[in-house]
Each structure stands twice: as C-alpha cells, then as structure tokens.
XYZ file of C-alpha atoms in Angstrom:
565
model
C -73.443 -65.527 -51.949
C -74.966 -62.246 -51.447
C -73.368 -58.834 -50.162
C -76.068 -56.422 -48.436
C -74.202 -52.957 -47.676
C -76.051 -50.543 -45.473
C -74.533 -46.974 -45.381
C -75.994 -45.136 -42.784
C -75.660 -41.918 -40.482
C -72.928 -42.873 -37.984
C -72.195 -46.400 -39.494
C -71.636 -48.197 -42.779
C -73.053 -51.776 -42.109
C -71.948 -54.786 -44.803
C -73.151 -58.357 -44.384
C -72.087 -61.534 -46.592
C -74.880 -64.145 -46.422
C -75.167 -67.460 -48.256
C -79.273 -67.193 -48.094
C -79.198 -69.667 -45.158
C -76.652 -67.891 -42.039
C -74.481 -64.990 -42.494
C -70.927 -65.734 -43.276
C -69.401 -62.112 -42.731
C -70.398 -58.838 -40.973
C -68.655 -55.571 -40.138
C -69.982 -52.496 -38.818
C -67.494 -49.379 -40.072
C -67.966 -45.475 -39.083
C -69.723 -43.671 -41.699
C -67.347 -40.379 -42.724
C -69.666 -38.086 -44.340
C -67.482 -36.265 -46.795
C -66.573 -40.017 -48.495
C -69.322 -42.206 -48.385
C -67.633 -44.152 -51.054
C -64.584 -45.158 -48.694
C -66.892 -46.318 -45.828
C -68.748 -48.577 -47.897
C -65.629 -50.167 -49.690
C -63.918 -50.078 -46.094
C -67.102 -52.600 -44.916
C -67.308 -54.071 -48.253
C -63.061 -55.211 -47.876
C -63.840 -56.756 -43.893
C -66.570 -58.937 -45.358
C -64.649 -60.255 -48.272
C -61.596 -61.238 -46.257
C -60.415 -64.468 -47.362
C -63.185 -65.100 -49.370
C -63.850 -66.337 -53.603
C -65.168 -63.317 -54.894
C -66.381 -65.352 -57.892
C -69.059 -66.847 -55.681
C -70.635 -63.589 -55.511
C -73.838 -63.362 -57.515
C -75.742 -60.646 -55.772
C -74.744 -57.211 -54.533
C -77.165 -54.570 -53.214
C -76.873 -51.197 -51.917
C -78.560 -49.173 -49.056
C -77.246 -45.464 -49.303
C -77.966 -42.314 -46.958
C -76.726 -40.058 -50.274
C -79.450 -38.822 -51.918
C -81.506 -38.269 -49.026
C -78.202 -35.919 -47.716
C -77.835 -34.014 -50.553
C -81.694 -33.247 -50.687
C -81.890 -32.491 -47.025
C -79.007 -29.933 -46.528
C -79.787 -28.717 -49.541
C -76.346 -29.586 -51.433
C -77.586 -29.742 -55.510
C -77.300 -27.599 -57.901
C -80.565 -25.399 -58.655
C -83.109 -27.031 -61.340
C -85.286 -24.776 -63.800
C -88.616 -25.376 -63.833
C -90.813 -25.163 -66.962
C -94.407 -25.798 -66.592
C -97.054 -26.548 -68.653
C -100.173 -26.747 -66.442
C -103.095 -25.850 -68.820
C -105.987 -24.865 -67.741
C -106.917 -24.697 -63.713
C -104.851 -23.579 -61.080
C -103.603 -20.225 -61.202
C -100.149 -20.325 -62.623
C -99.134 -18.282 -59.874
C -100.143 -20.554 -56.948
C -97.374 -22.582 -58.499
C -94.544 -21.627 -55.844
C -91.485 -23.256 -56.034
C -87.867 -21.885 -54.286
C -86.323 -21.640 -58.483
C -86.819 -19.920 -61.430
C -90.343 -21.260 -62.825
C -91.256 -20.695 -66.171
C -94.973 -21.120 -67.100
C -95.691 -21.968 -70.854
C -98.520 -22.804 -73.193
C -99.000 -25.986 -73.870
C -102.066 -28.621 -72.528
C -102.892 -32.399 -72.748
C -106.343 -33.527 -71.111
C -107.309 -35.790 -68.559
C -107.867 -38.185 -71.502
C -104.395 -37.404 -73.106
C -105.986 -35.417 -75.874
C -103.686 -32.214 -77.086
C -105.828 -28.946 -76.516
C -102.934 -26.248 -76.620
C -100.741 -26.268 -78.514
C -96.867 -25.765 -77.124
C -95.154 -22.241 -78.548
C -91.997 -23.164 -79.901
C -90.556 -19.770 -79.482
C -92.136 -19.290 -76.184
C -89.910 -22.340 -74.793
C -87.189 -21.038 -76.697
C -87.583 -17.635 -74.638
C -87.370 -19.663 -71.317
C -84.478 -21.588 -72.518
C -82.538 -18.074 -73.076
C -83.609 -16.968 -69.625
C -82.535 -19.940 -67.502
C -79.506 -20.198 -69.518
C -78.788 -16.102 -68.691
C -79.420 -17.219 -65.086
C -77.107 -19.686 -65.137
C -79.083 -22.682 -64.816
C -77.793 -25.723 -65.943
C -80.769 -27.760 -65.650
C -84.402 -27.812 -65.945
C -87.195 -30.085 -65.186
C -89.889 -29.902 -67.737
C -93.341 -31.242 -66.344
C -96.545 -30.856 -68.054
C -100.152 -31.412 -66.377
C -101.380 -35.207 -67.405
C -98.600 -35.791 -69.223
C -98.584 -39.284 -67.767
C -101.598 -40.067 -69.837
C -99.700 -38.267 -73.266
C -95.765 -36.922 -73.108
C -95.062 -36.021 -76.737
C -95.279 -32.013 -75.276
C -92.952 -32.522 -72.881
C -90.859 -34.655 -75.486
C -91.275 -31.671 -77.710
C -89.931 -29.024 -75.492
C -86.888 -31.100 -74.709
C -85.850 -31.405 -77.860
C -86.989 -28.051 -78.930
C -84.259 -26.965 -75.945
C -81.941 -29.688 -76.978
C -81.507 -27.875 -80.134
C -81.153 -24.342 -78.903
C -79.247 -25.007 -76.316
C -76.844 -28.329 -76.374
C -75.627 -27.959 -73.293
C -78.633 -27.907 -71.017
C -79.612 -30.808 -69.061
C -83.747 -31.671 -68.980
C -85.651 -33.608 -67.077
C -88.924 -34.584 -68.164
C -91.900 -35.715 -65.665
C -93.688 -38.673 -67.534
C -90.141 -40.306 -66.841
C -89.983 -40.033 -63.104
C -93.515 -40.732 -61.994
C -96.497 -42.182 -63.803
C -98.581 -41.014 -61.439
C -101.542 -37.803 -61.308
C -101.279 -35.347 -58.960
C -99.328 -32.558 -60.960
C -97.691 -30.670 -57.576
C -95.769 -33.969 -56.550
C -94.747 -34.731 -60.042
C -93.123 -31.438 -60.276
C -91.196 -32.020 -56.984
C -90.243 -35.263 -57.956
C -89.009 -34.482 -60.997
C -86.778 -31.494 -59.987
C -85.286 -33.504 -57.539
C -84.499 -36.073 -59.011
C -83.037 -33.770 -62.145
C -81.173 -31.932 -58.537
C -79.517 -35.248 -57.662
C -78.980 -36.996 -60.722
C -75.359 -35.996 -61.815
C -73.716 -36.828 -57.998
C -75.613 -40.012 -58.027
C -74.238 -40.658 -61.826
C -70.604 -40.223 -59.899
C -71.646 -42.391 -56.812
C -72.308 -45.172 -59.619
C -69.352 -44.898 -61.602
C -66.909 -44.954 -58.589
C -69.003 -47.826 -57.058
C -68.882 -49.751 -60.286
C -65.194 -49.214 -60.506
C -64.057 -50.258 -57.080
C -66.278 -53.490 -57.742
C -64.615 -54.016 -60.881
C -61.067 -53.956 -59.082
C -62.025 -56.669 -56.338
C -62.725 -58.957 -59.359
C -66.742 -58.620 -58.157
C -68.683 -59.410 -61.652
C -72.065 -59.569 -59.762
C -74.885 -58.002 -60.514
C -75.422 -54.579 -58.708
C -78.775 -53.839 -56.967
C -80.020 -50.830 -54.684
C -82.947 -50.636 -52.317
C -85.498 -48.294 -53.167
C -87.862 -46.986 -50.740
C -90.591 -49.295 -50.836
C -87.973 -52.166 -49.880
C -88.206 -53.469 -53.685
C -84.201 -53.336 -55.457
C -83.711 -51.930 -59.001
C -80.060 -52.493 -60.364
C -77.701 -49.701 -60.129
C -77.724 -48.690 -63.430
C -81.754 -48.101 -64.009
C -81.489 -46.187 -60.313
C -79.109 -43.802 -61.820
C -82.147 -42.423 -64.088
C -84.405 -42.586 -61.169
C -82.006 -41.759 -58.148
C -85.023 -39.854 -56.319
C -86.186 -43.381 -55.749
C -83.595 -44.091 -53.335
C -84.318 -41.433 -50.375
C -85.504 -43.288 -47.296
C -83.597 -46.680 -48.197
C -82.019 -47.165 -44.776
C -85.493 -47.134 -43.222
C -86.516 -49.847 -46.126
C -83.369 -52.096 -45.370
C -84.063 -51.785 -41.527
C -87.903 -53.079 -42.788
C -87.012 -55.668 -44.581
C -83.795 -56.818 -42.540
C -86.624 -57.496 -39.575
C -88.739 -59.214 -41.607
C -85.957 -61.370 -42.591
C -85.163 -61.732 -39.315
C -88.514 -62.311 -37.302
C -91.539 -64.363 -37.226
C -93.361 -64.556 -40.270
C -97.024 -63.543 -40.844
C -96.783 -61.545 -37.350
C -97.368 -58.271 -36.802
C -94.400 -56.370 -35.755
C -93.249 -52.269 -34.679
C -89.810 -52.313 -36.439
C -87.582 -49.944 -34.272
C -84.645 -49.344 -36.014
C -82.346 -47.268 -32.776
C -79.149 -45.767 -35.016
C -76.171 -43.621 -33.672
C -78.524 -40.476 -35.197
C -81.737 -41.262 -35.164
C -84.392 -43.945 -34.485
C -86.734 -45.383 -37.302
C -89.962 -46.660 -37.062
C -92.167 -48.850 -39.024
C -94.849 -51.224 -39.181
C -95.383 -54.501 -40.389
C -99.063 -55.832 -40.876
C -99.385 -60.180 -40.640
C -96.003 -60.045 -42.646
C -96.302 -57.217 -44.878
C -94.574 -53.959 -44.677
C -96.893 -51.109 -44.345
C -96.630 -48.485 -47.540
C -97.325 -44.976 -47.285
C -100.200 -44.159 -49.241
C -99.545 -41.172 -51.357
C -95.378 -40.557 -51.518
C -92.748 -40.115 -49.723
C -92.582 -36.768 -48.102
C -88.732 -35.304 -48.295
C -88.263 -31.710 -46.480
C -90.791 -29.729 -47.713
C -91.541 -31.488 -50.925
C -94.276 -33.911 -51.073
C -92.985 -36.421 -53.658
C -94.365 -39.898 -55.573
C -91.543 -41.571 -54.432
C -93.285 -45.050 -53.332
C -92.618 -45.567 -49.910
C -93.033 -47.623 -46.712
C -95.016 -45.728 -43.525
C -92.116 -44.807 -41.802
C -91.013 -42.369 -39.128
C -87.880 -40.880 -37.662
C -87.372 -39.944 -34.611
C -84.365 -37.505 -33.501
C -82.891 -39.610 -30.591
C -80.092 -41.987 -31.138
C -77.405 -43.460 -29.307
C -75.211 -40.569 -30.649
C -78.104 -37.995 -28.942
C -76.732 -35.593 -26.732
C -77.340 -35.909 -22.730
C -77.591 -33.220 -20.765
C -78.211 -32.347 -16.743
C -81.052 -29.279 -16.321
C -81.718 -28.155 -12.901
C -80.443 -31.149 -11.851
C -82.839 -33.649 -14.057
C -81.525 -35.312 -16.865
C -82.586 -34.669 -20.712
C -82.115 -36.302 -23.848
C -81.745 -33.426 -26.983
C -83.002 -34.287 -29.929
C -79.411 -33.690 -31.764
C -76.268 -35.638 -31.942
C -73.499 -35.168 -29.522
C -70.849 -36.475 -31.824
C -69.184 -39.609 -30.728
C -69.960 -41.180 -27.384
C -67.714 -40.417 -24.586
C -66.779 -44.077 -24.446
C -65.484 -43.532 -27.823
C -63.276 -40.373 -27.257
C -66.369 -38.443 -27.644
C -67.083 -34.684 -25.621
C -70.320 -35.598 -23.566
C -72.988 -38.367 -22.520
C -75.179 -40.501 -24.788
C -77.545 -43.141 -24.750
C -74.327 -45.486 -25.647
C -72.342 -44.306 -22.778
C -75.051 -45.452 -20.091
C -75.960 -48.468 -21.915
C -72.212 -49.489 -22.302
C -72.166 -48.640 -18.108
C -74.917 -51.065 -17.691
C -73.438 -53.867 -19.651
C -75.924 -53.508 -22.368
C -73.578 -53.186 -25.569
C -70.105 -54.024 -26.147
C -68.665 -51.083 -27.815
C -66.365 -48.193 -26.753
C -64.147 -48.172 -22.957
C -65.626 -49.132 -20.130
C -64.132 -46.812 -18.208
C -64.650 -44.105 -19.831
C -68.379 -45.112 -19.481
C -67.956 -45.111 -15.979
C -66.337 -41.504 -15.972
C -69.056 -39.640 -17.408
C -71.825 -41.568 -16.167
C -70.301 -40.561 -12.543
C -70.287 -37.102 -13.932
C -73.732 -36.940 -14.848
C -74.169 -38.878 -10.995
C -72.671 -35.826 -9.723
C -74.987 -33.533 -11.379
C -78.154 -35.014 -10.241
C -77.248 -36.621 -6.818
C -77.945 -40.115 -7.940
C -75.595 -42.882 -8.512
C -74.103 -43.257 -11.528
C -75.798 -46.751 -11.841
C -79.114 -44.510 -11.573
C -77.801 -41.717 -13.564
C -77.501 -44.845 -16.219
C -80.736 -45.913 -16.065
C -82.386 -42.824 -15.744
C -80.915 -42.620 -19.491
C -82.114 -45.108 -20.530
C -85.525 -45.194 -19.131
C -86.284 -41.557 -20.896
C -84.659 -42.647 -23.981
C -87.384 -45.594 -24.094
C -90.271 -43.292 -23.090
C -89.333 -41.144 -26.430
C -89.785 -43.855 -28.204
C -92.624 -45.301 -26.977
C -94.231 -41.290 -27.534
C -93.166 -41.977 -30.866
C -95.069 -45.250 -31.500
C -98.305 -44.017 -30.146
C -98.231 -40.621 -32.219
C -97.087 -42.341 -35.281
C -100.289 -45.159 -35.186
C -102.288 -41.904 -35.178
C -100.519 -41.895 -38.667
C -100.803 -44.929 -39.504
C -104.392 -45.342 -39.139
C -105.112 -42.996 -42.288
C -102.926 -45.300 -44.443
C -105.821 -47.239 -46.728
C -103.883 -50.580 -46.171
C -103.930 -50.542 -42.751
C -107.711 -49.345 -43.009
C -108.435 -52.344 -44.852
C -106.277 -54.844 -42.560
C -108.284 -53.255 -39.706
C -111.942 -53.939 -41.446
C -110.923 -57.198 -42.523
C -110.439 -58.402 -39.256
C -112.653 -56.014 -36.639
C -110.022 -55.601 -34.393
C -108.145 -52.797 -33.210
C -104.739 -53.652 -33.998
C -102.430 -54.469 -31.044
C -98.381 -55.599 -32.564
C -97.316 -59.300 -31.486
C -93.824 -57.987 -31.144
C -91.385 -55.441 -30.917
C -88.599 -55.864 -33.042
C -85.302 -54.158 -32.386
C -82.651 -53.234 -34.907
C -79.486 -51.244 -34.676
C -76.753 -50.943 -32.589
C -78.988 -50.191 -28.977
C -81.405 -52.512 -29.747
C -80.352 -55.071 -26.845
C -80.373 -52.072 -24.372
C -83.773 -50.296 -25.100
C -86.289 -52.813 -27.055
C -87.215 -54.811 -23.762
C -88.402 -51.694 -22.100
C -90.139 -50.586 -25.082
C -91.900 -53.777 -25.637
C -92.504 -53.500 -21.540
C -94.482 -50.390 -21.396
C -96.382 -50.779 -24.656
C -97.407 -54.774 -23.505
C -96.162 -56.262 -26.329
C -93.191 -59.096 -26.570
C -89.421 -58.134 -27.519
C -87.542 -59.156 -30.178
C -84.054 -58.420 -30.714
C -82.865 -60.968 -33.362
C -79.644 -62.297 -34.100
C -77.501 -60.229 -36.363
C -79.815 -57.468 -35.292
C -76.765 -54.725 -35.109
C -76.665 -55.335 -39.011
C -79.998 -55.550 -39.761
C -79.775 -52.811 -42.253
C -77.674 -54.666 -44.410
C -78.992 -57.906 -44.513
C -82.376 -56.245 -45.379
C -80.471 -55.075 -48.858
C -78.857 -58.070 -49.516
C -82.258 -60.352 -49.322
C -84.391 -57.468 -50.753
C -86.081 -59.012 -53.749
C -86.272 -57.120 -57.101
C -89.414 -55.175 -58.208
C -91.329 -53.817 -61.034
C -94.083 -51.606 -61.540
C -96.300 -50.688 -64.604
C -98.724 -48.417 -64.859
C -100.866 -48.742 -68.188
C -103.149 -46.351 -69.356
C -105.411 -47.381 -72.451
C -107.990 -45.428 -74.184
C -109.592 -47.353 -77.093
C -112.234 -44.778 -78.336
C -108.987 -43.095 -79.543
C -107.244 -46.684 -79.906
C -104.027 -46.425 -77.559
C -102.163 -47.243 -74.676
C -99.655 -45.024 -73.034
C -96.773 -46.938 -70.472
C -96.202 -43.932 -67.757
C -93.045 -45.827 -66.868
C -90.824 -45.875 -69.810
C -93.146 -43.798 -71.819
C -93.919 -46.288 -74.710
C -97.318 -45.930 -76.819
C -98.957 -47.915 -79.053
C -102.423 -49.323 -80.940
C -105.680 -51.186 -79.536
C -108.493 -51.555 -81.080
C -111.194 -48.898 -81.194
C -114.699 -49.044 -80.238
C -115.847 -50.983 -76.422
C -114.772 -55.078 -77.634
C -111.683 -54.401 -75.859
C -112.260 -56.288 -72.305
C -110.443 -55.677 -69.402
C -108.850 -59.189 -68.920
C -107.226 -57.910 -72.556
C -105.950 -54.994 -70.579
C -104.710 -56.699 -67.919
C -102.679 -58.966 -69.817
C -101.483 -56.146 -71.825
C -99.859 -54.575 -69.412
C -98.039 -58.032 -68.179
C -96.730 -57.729 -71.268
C -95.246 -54.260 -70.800
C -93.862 -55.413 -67.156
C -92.188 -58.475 -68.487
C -90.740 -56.171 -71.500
C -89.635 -53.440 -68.830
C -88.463 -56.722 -66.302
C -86.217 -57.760 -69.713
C -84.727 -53.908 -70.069
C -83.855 -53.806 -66.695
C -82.379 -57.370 -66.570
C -84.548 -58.606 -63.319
C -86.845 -61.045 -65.575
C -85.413 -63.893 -63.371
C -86.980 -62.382 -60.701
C -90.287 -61.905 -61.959
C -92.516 -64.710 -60.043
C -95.891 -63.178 -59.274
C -97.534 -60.023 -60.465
C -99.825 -58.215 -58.614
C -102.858 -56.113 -59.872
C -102.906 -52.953 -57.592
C -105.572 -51.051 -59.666
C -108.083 -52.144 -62.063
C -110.182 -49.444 -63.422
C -112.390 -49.514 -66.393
C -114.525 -46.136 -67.427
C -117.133 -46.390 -70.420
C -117.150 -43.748 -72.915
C -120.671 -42.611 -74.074
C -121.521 -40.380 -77.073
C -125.069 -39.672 -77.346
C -126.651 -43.041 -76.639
C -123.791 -45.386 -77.958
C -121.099 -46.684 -76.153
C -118.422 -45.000 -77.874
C -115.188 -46.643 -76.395
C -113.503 -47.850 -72.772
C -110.682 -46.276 -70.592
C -108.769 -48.725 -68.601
C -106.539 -47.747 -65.620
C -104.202 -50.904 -64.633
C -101.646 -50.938 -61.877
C -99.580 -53.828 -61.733
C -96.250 -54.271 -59.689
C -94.039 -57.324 -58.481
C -94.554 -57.809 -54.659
C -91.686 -56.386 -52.592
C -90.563 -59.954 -50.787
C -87.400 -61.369 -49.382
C -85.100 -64.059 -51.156
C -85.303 -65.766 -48.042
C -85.485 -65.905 -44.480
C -83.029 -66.358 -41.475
C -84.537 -67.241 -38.606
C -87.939 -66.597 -36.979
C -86.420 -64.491 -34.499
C -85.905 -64.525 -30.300
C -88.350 -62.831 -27.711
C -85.430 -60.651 -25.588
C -87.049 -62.444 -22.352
C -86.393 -66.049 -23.756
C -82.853 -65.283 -24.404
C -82.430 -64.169 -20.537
C-alpha cells in the first residue's frame, strides 16, 4: 500500500491507495504554526484499523519550505562569491552581506585565478563579526570544476568550526551564475528547519511501526527520498502544485490534453498537461524575487480560493484576492466562495444554515436574492479563473516544450478537458470548462487529489555530465564526482552517453531508488570539437540525462462533470 500526504494552505490531505482504488482518505485543517501535527493528524485517520506492515511506500507533499522562503522566516545566509572575470562585482545585489573574492575557473573548467587563502579567511572573520552563521559559497562555472569552492569551505572549515557552508556545484549543476547563487542561499536559508521537519517526521513514522520507505515530491512531480531532500530542501518549493499535477494525471484520461485547476481554501493553481505530459517550466522555478534552478512544472497561482474574502461595493459584489479566514459556514467572520457554493448545494462541508445567513446578508446588500447573491459568487469566481487561463497560455507559449508540441502538430492548441481538483472543484470546473468550450472533468477522489498525486509520484534522477577529453575528464555537477577519459578526439559520444548512465545508475544506488530506474531519457546531447591550429585537439561533451517523471499507476480515466449529471 501506498500513503500520499498532501499538506497544504488551509488543509492537510492524506490518501491510502493499494495502486488500484483508494482504501482511505481524510482531509484535516492545516494549523500553520505545526505542520507536523496536521500531517500526523491525516496520516492517524488513514491508518485506522489498518496493518501498517503492508505499507511499502510513503511520500510527502509539504507547503514548508515554500513558507519559510515566502514570509521571509530563515535565518540570513553569507554570500561569498567568486565570479571571475565579467560582470561588475557590484551589479551583484543581493539583500545579505556579499563578499566578493579572487578566485576563477573557465567556461572549460580550467583554473585561471587563483583563490587567496587569506582573503577568504578575511571574509570568514567578517561574517562571523556580523553574526552570520551561514554562508553560501558559489563560484562562476564551478559546475564544470568545484575544487575552489571545495577549497574555500574547508579553508573556512578550519578557521572557523562552527560556520555552516553551502557550496553551489552541490545544489544546481546548471550555468547561469545569478540563479545558482539564489539557489544556493536558499537552500543553505532553509536547510536546518527542513533537517528538523525530517527528524520529527521520521520519528513519528518510527512510532506507528511504519518501516516504509520515505519519499517527497519535488517540483517537477519526480520524488527523491526524504533523506537526499534534506541536502537539497530548495527542491521542494512548489510541491503542492506538482501533487495537484500529477494527482490529475492519475486521475484523468491519458494522452489528453488537460488545464489542471487545482481551486484550494487559499489559492487556485494552474497547470498544463500536453497529450499526457506535464508541462515544465523552462528555465527554474521563480520563488519571490529570486529566480532559482529549481526544476519545475509551468505553473501558476492565482489569489482566489474558497477561503477568498467576499465583499458588497456600491452594491456589486467582489471577490478580494486575500483570505477571509474560515468560511462563515464554518464559524468563520464573512462570505466566501464556500459559503455560496455550500448555499447552492455544490459541496458538502460546513452548516447549511449558516450558508443561508450570510448569503441572505450579502442578498440584502445588493437587492438580489440570496439564491442570486450565490451565484453571482460563483459566476465571478469562475470568470477569475478563466482570466487566469488565458493570461497564463500567454506564458505558456514561450515554454520550448510547448513550442515544440505546437510545431509538431500545426495546430494551435485548444485543451480536451478541464480538470478540477480541490475542495470547489464540483462547484466551479463546469462553468470554467463552459466559457472556455472545453469538457469538465471533476474526477473521483478529486477533493484529495493532492495527495494521491504524492503517493503515485514515481521516483526520479537526473545527471548532468560534463566531459572534456583534450584535458581527459569528466565532472558529475550532481554529486560533484570527477574522473579520467581518454585524451585526444577517439572518445565518441555514444561513449559519453553511456558514461553518464553509469553515473545515474551509481547516483540511483546512493539514493536507494535503483528499483525505480526503468527508462532514461537523454535531455541534452552536445558535442563541441576542440581545434588547435589545424588538428583536432580534443571533444567537449554536454549530456543531460534524467528518469521521466511518471506515475506508478493510474486510477481511472476520469468523468466529464456533464456525464455524471
């Protein structure tokens, strides 16, 4: 059996599933200062009466990372950078102390300044007098060669013990220095609370007998176990949007494509899914202000909810993009989305009669009915989401995948269905999927989407190989490991290639997935020849190659909301 928990604004979704039905499910109110005691609170209703020794699969959606990063709750990271030559040091602005050292790698990996020993040790003495804690060390193509940025950790490491450093080749693998920097001082920013998250996670499993392996969704809907995420917990912003992804896909027809509208208590998220594949943002995630390399599906949030607060001005009713707090139907102050959809008969959730009360408040305000006071809620909340859909293709159609999927088939792309997730699904998706001409498709089990998405989230694995063999090496970006090829240009690239299998099996064996390892992809094949004078001199080779983000299986091929009528 597999457990899929979803923790998410307003609730903390669990789901127990057998890979064929689900056996359990339990939605349970989020509470924001203990994340840990919603999560075991869904966890306990799922497992009632139940063998936890059949358990062989547990996997995590969590809202904590991305919380702490977007009010701002870490402790501040140190940043020492080694750019080289370029840029302007200066144009480097980050909201922290930034030190700027000597210290250069090239393109091609090649050392060309040297790092100052007692130059880093004069930053390490400054952060340290500025109480810093931690520091994020990230030097320009350091990808492609890390022994500076190894060098300046342990040159701190020595000098002082008690400092915690990040380094960048470890996070992302990736050019594109300004994102590597981000990501890396995040991730160095989140890294100890996550550590705790872990621990007490691990702990509580450990007391319910659970001996299952421990996954959590990462943003580009592949799982990493809980362990290897808490070196890389950066990689886990934007996982509720992922599980909603792949808890659809699960859910719906296969090889269509699909809007994914994911309606939650605080906010609504959308995404896309091209003939059965999950649309991926092209360069990173973006988080706040920071542009990251966090891998990530092409997602959107909207601020509207059925949490959002309704309001009457000048007699017409409004929908702010900010929550009210609970519904009224649910002891709450004021109107929502939930209150006129619980009115209608839409959802199932809160007092009826309390529904009735505000909604002939809000009646009373405007001069209709309270039945038209209801769906006058409900028909603006729609039309923001249908806004939303049309902006965000505008979005989408940048992404190169969905340039491709367009070329491929000369045809401007139209979704087969909408597919509604989340609690308000039942109440909104129909008119949705009725003003934008497309077909409605509210699945079973759609209120716990979320989690089912984690549960049947197949692992992944990604390598990125770079291999230079007029110098004779390889560099791994993702763990960092190095090591010989033979010089000169006899090196071909189907040798690469399988090279870096190699180095994604080894990294599948670290992290204990191998068992999952089916298919490999190759994303990026790139082979450069290295002239000097009028002989080939030697060949670099680029190679991408990642697991495909998948399901462990499907549920059912999903319900237009008209046939169900």
């Amino acid at each position: 059996m597999f457990i899929g928990i979803d923790v998410g604004g307003t609730y903390t979704d669990a789901v127990l599933t057998d890979g064929k039905k689900i056996i359990g499910k339990k939605k349970f109110l989020t509470r924001h200062d203990d994340l840990l005691s919603s999560l075991l609170g869904a966890l306990d209703a799922v497992l009632a009466g139940q063998d936890t020794a059949r358990i062989c699969r547990v996997v995590l959606s969590t809202t904590l990372v991305t919380n702490i990063i977007a009010e701002k709750k870490y402790p501040p990271v140190a940043l020492i950078l080694a750019p080289g030559p370029g840029l302007n040091p200066a144009e480097y602005r980050y909201d922290t102390l930034t030190k700027v050292v000597a210290g250069a790698v090239d393109y091609r990996g090649r050392e060309i300044v040297p790092v100052n020993p007692a130059e880093i040790k004069g930053a390490g003495q400054e952060i340290k007098n500025q109480n810093y804690d931690r520091a994020a060390v990230v030097g320009k193509f350091s990808s492609r060669n890390n022994k500076q940025e190894i060098f300046i950790k342990d040159t701190l490491a020595q000098a002082f013990p008690d400092l915690q450093v990040e380094m960048g080749h470890q996070v992302a693998g990736q050019l594109n220095y300004p994102r590597r920097i981000a990501t890396t001082m995040l991730n160095a920013a989140t890294k100890d609370v996550f550590a705790g998250f872990v621990r007490s996670v691990q702990d509580s499993l450990q007391a319910r007998n659970i001996t299952a392996p421990v996954f959590i969704l990462k943003a580009d809907g592949g799982t990493i176990p809980l362990n290897s995420a808490r070196q890389a917990p950066v990689e886990t912003i934007f996982s509720g949007p992922a599980a909603s992804t792949m808890g659809a896909l699960c859910l719906s027809p296969r090889d269509q494509s699909s809007v994914v509208v994911d309606i939650g208590g605080t906010t609504t998220d959308l995404a896309l899914i091209l003939c059965g594949e999950p649309l991926l943002a092209s360069k990173g995630a973006r988080v706040q202000e920071y542009l990251t390399h966090v891998r990530s599906f092409a997602v959107k949030s909207v601020p509207l909810g059925g949490d959002s607060r309704v309001i009457v001005c000048e007699g017409k009713v409004e929908i702010l993009p900010e929550r009210s707090g609970r519904p009224y139907c649910w002891g709450g102050a004021g109107a929502t989305p939930t209150d006129a959809l619980r009115y209608l008969g839409q959802v199932d959730v809160g007092d009826q009669k309390r529904a009735a009360e505000i909604m002939a408040q809000v009646a009373r305000e405007t001069g209709m009915t309270p039945g038209e006071a209801a769906e006058m809620i409900v028909e603006k909340a729609s039309l923001i989401i249908v806004r939303a859909i049309e902006d965000v293709f505008r979005e989408w159609e940048e992404e190169p995948a969905y340039r491709v999927w367009q070329i491929t088939r000369n045809v401007k792309f139209r979704p087969d269905n909408i597919v509604g997730v989340g609690g308000a699904a039942n109440g909104l998706i129909p008119e949705v999927a009725r003003l934008l001409g497309c077909r409605a498709i509210i699945p079973e089990h759609a209120e716990v989407a979320n989690a089912l998405g984690a549960a049947v989230a197949r692992p992944t694995v990604t390598v990125n190989l770079r291999i230079d063999t007029e110098q004779g090496y390889y560099a791994t970006a993702e763990d960092g490991s190095t090591g010989a090829v033979p010089t000169g240009g006899s090196f071909t690239e189907a040798q690469a290639v399988r090279l870096a299998e190699e180095k994604l099996y080894d990294l599948a064996e670290k992290m204990r997935v191998r068992e999952f390892v089916e298919r490999i992809e190759v994303v990026r094949s790139e082979v450069f020849n290295l002239v000097r004078g009028w002989t080939a001199a030697g060949k670099i080779f680029d190679i991408n190659l990642q697991t495909p983000r998948d399901i462990l299986c499907y549920l059912g091929k999903g319900e237009s909301a008209d046939e169900e009528k």
